[in-house]
Short mmCIF file of C-alpha atoms in Angstrom, two decimals:
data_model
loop_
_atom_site.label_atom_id
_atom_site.label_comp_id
_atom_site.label_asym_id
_atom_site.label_seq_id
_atom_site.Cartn_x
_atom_site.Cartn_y
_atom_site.Cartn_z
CA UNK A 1 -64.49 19.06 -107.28
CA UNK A 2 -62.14 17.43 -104.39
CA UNK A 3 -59.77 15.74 -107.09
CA UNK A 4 -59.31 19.19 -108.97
CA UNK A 5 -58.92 20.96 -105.96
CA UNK A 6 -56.43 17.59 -104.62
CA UNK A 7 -54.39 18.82 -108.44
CA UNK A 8 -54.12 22.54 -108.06
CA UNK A 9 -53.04 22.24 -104.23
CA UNK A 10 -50.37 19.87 -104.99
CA UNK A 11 -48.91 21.91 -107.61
CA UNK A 12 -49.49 25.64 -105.76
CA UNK A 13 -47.68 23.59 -102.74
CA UNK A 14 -44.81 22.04 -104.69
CA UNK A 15 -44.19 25.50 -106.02
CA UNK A 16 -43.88 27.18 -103.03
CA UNK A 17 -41.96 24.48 -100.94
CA UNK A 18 -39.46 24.66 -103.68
CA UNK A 19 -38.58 28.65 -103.95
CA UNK A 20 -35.16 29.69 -103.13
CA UNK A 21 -36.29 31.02 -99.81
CA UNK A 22 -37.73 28.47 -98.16
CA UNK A 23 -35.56 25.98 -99.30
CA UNK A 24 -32.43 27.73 -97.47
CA UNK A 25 -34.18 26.84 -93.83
CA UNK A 26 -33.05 24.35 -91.93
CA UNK A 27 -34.88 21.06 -92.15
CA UNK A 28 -36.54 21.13 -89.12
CA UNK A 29 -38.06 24.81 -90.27
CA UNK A 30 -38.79 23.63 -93.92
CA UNK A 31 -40.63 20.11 -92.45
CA UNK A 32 -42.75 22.44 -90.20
CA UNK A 33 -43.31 24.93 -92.92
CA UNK A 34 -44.70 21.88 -95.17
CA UNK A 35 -46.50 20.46 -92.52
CA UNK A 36 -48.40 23.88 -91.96
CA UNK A 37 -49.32 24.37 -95.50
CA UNK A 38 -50.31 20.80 -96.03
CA UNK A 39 -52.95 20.98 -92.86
CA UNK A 40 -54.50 24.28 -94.65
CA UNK A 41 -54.47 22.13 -97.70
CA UNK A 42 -56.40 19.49 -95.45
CA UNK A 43 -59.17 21.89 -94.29
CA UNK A 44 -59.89 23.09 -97.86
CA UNK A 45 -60.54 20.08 -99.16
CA UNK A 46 -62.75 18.95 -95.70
CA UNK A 47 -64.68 22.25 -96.83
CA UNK A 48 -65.53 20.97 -100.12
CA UNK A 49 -66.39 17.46 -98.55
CA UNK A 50 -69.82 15.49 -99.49
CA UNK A 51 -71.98 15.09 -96.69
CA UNK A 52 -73.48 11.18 -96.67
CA UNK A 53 -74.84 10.75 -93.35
CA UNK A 54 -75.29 13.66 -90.73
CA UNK A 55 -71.81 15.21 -90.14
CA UNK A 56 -70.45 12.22 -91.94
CA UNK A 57 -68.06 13.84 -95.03
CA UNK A 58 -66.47 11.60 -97.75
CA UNK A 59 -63.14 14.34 -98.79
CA UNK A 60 -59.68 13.63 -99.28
CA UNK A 61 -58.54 15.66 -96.29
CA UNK A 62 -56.78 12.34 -95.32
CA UNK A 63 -54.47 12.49 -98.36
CA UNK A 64 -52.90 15.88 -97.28
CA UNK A 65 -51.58 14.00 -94.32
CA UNK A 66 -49.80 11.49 -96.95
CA UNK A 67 -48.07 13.98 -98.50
CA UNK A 68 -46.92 15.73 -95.46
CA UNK A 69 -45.52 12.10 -94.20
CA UNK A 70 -44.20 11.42 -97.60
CA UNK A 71 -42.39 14.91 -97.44
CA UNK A 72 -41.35 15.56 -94.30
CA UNK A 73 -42.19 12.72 -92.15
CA UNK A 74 -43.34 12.60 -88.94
CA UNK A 75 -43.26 15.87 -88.22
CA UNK A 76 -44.88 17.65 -91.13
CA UNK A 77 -47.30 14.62 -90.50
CA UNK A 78 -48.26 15.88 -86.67
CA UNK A 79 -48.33 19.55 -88.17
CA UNK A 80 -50.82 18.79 -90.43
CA UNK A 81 -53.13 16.79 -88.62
CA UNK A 82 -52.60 19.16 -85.61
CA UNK A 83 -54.36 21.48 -87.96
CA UNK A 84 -56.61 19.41 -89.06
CA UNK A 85 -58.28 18.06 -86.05
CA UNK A 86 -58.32 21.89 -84.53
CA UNK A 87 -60.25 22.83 -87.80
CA UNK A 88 -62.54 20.03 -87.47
CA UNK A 89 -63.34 20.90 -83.82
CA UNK A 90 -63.78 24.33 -84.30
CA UNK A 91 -65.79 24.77 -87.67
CA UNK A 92 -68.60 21.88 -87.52
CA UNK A 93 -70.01 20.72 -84.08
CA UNK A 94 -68.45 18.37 -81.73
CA UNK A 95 -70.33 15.50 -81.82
CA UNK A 96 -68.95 10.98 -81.49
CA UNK A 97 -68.72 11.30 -85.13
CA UNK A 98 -65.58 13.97 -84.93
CA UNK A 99 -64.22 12.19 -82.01
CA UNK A 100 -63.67 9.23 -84.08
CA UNK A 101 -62.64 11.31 -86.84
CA UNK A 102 -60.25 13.17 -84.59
CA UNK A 103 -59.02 8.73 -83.48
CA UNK A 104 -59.34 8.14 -87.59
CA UNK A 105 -56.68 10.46 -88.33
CA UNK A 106 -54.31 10.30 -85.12
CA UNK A 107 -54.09 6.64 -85.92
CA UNK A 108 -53.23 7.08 -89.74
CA UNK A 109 -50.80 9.65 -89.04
CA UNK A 110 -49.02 7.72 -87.12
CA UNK A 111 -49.39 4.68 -89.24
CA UNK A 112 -48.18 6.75 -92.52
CA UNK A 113 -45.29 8.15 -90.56
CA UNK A 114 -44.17 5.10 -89.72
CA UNK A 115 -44.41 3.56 -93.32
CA UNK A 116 -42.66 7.16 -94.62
CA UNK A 117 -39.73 6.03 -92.27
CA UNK A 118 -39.66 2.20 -93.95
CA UNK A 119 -36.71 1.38 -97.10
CA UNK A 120 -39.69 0.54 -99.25
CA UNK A 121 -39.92 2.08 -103.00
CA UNK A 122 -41.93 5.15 -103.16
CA UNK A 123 -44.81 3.81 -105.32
CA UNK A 124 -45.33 0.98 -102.60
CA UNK A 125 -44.88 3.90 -99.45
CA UNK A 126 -48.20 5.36 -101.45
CA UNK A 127 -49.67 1.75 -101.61
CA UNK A 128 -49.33 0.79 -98.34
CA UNK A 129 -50.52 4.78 -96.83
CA UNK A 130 -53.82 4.09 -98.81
CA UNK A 131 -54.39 0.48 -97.90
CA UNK A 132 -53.72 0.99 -94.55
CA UNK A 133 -56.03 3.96 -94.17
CA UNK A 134 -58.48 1.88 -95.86
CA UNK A 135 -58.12 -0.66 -92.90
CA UNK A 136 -58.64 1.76 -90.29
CA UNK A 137 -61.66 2.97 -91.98
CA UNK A 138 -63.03 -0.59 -91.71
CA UNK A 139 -62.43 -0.85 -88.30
CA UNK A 140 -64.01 2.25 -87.42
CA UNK A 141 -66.74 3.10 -89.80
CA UNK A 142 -69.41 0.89 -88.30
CA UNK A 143 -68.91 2.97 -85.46
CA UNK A 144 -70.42 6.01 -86.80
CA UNK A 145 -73.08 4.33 -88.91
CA UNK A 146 -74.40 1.74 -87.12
CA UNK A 147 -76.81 0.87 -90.35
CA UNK A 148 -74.69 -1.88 -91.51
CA UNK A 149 -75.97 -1.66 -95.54
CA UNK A 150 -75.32 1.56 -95.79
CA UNK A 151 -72.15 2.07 -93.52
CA UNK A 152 -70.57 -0.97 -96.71
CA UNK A 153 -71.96 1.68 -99.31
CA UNK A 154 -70.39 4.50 -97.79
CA UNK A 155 -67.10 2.59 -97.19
CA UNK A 156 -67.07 1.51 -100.73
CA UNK A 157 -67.32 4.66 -101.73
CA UNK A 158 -64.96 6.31 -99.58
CA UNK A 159 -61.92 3.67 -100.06
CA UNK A 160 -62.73 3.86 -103.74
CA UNK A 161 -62.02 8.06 -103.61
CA UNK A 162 -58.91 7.35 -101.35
CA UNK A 163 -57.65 4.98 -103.44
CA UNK A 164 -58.23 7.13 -106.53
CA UNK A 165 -56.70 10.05 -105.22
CA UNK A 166 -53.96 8.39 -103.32
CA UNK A 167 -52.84 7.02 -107.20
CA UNK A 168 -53.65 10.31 -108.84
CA UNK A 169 -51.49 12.00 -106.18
CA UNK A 170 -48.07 9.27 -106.62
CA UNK A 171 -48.42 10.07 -110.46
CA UNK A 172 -49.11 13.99 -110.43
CA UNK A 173 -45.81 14.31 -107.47
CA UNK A 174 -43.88 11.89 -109.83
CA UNK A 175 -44.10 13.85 -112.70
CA UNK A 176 -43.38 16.85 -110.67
CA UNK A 177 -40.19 15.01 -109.71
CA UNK A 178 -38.68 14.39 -113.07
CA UNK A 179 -40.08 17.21 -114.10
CA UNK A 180 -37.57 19.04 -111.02
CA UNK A 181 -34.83 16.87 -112.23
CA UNK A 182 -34.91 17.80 -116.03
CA UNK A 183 -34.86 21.62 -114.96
CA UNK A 184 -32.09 20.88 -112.60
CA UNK A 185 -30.57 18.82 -115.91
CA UNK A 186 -30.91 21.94 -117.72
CA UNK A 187 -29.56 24.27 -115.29
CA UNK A 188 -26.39 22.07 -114.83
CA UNK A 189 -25.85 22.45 -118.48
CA UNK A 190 -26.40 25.72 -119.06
CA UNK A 191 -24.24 26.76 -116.10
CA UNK A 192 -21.04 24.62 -117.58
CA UNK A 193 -18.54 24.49 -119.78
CA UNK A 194 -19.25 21.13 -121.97
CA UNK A 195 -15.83 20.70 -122.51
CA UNK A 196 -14.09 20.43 -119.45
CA UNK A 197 -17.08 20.08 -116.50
CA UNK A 198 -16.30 23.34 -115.15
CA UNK A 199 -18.25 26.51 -114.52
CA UNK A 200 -18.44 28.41 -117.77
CA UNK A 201 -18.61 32.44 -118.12
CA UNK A 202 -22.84 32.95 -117.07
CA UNK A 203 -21.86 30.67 -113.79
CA UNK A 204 -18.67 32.54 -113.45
CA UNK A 205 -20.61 36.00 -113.38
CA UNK A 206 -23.38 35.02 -111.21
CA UNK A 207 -20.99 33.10 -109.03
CA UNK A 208 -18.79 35.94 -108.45
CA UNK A 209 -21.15 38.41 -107.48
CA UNK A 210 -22.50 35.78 -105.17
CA UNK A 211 -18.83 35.88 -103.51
CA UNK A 212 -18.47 39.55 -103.30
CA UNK A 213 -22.04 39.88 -101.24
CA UNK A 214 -21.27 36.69 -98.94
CA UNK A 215 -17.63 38.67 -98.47
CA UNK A 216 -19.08 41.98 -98.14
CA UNK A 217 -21.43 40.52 -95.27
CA UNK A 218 -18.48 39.00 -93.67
CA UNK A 219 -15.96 41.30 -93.91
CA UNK A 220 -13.56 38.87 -95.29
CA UNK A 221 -10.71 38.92 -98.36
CA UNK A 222 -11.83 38.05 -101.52
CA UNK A 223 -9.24 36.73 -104.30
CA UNK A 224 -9.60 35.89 -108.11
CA UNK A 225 -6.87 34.09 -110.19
CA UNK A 226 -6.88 34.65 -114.13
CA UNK A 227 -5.59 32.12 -115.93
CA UNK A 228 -4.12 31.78 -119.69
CA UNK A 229 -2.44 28.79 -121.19
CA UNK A 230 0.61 30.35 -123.56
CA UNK A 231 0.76 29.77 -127.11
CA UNK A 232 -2.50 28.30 -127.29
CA UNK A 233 -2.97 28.67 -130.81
CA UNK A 234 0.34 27.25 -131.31
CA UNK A 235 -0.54 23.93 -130.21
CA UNK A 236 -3.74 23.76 -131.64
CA UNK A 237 -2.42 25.15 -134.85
CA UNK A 238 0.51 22.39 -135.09
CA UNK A 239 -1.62 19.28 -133.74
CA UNK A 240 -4.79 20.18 -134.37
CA UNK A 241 -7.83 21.37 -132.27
CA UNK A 242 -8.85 17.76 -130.64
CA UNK A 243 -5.26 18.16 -128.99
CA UNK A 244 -6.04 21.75 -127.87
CA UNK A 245 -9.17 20.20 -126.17
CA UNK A 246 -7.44 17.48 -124.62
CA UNK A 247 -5.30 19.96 -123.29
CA UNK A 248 -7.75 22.04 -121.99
CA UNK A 249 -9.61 19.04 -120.10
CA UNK A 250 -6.27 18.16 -118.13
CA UNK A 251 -5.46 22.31 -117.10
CA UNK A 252 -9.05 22.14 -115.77
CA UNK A 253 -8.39 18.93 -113.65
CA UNK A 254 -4.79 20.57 -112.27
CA UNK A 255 -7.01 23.96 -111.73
CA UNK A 256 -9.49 21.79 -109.53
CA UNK A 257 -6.89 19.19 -107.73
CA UNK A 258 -4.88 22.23 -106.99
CA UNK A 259 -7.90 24.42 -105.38
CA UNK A 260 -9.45 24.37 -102.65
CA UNK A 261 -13.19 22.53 -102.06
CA UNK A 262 -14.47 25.97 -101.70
CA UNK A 263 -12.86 27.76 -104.66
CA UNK A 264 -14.75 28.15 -107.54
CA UNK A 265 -13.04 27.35 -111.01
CA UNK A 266 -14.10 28.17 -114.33
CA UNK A 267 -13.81 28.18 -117.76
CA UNK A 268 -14.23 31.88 -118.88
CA UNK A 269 -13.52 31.03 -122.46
CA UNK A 270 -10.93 29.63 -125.51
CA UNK A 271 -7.62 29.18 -122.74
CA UNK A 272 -8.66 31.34 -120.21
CA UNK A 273 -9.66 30.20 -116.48
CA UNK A 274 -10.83 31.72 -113.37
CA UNK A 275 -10.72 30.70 -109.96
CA UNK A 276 -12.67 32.69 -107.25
CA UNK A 277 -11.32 31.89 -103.97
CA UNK A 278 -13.66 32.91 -101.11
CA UNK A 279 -12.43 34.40 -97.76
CA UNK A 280 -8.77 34.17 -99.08
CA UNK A 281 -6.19 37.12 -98.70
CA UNK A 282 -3.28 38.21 -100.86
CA UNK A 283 -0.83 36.02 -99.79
CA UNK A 284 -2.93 32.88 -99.81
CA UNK A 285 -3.36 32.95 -103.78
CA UNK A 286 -0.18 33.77 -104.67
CA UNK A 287 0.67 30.36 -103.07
CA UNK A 288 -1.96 29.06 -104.84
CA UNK A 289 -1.31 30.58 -108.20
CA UNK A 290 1.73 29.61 -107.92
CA UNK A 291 1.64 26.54 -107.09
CA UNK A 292 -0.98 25.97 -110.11
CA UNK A 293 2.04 27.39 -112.38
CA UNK A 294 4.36 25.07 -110.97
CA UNK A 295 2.05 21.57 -111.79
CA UNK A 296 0.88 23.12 -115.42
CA UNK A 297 4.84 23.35 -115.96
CA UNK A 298 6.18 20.33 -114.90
CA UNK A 299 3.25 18.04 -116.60
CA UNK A 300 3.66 16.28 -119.51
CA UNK A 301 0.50 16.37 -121.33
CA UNK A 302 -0.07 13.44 -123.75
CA UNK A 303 -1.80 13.91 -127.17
CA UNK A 304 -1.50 10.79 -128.82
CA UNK A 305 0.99 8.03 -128.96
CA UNK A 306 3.05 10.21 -130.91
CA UNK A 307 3.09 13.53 -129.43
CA UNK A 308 3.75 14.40 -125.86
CA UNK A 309 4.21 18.52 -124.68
CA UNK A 310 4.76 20.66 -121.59
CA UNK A 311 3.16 24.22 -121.67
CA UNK A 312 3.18 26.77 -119.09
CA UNK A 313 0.58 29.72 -117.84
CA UNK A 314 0.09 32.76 -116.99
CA UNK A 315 -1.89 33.74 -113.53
CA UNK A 316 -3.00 37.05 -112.81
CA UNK A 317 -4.55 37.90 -109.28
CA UNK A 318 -6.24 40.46 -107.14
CA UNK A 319 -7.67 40.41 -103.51
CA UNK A 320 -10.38 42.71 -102.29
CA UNK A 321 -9.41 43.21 -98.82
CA UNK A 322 -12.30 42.74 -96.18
CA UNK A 323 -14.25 43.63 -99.26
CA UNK A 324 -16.79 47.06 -98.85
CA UNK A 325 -16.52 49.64 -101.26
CA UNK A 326 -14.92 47.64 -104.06
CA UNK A 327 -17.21 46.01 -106.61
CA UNK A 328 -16.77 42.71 -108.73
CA UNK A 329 -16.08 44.34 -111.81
CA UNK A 330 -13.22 46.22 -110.27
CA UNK A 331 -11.73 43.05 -108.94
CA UNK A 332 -12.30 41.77 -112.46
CA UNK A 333 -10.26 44.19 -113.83
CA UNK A 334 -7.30 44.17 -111.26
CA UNK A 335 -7.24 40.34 -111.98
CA UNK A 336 -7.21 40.59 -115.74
CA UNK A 337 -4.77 43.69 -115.61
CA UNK A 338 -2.01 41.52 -113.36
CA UNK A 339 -2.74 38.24 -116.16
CA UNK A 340 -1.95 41.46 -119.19
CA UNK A 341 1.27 42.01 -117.19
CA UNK A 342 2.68 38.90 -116.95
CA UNK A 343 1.82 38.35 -120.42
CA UNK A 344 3.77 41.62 -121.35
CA UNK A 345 6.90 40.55 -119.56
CA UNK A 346 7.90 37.16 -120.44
CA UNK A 347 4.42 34.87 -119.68
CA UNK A 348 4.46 31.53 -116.94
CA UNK A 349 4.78 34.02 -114.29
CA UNK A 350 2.21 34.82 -111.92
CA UNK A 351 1.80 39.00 -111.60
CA UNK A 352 -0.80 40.89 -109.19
CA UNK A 353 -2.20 44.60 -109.16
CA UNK A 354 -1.96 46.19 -106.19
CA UNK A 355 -2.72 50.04 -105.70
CA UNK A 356 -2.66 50.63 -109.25
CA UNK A 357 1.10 49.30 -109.79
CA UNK A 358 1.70 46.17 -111.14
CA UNK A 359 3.77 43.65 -109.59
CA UNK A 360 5.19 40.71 -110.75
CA UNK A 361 5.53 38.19 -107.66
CA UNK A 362 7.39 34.85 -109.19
CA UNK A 363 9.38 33.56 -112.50
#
């Protein structure tokens, strides 16, 4: 019964530590938030404990305290068994035998905070937390049955269960792990562009609308660049598509040297880029459009040993101003609608849309 309910806690736990929401606390918050859980984790399995000797209880409460070292160190530790030794006060009678429990697990708190803290690998972090609370069980067993034949029974008994779980818990949290780190995998790769690294058009969307609340909460500018390379389908017509994608790969590297840490650059699709460009006003990205321009221009991109070419860009932009009644799609439009105009009127130019004229602000 313990080691199933030991399972489903760890993975209703791991669940909930890991949604959105409690992952945006600060650390301090978070490791007393896991702490908390993990000593209500504690007293359900000390409810489902088996009584051996009096208000002697064989459960694995002790391995909720390794988790909440292993997690979030000391101080989820002292959380948990905080909660612990008040539950084991208040719901069975105080008696020597819960004294030394209350000494049992003050003493292995500490001693699997301390080990948490160590450069040791994770599997021998586990090791050591069970071996060490099978020591202090040694020590202090005796204590509470003073029948030495049985007091070796129960011990055997009770390091075997630690021991058990303590394994079954490394393996179940490791899987959990790459399990975390294969969905991460996956998100990475469905949120960019395989081609060049960058955001592609889903992250792009999400990432925008993301922007415009953030903006809208700070009352700051919000800018978007569009960005087409000209006579695309020239080049890849004349040298062939690997050179179009080579092409692309060294535009996104300009896009992303030439940005700053906090812009966001994309790959919205074919020869078309974005870059959002958080609390940034007008005249901010037009030095930054143009300035991308500029580099694209004067770089010689290499295609084989052969073939070397220069192409050039066009950059549309729009800036919601202290952003509030505007939405993202309007901004989207305003961006693509300046990239249309400098198209239109001779392309490597950098145009903008501003009160519903269009403007062309360099070549």
């Amino acid at each position: 019964m313990n080691f199933c309910i030991l399972s489903t806690g760890i993975f209703i736990i791991h669940q909930n530590l890991n949604r959105e929401k409690f992952l945006s606390l600060s650390l301090f918050k978070w490791r007393l938030l896991a702490g908390s859980f993990l000593g209500g984790f504690g007293v359900v399995l000390m409810q489902f404990g088996i009584h051996v000797d009096g208000d002697v209880l064989i459960d694995l409460r002790t391995v909720a305290i390794m988790i909440a070292a292993y997690l979030g160190g000391w101080v989820s530790a002292l959380v948990a068994a905080f909660i612990l030794i008040i539950c084991r006060l208040t719901l069975y009678p105080v008696s020597f035998s819960a004294l030394i429990n209350v000494l049992v697990l003050t003493a292995s708190t500490i001693t699997f905070s301390i080990i948490t803290q160590t450069n040791m690998g994770v599997g021998k972090k586990w090791s050591f937390m069970a071996v060490s609370y099978v020591i202090v069980l040694s020590v202090t067993i005796h204590i509470v049955i003073p029948d030495i034949r049985q007091a070796f029974l129960i011990f055997i008994q009770y390091s075997f269960s630690i021991l058990s779980a303590t394994y079954g818990t490394y393996m179940l949290g490791s899987y959990l792990w790459r399990n975390d780190q294969e969905n991460e995998r996956l998100k990475q790769i469905a949120q960019k562009d395989h081609l060049t690294g960058l955001n592609n058009v889903r992250s792009f969307t999400h990432s925008l609308d993301s922007a415009f609340l953030h903006a809208h909460e700070r009352q700051e500018d919000l800018s978007l660049l569009y960005i087409d390379i000209d006579y695309f389908k020239k080049i890849n017509d004349t040298y062939g598509h690997p050179a179009g994608d080579k092409v692309l790969q060294q535009v996104s590297k300009i896009l992303t040297r030439s940005c700053r840490s906090v812009d966001i650059v994309s790959r919205n699709g074919g020869e078309e880029f974005s870059v959002i460009m958080p609390a940034c006003g007008f005249e901010s990205a037009r030095i930054v459009a143009e300035r991308i321009r500029q580099s694209i221009e004067q770089t010689v991109f290499v295609i084989n040993k052969e073939a070397e070419l220069r192409i050039t860009v066009s950059i549309g932009h729009a800036t919601a101003k202290q952003v509030n009644s505007q939405v993202s799609t309007q901004l989207i439009k305003e961006a693509d609608e300046g990239l249309y105009l400098a198209k239109r009127t001779g392309r490597n130019r950098v145009c903008y849309f501003e009160n519903y004229q269009y403007m062309s602000v360099s070549r």
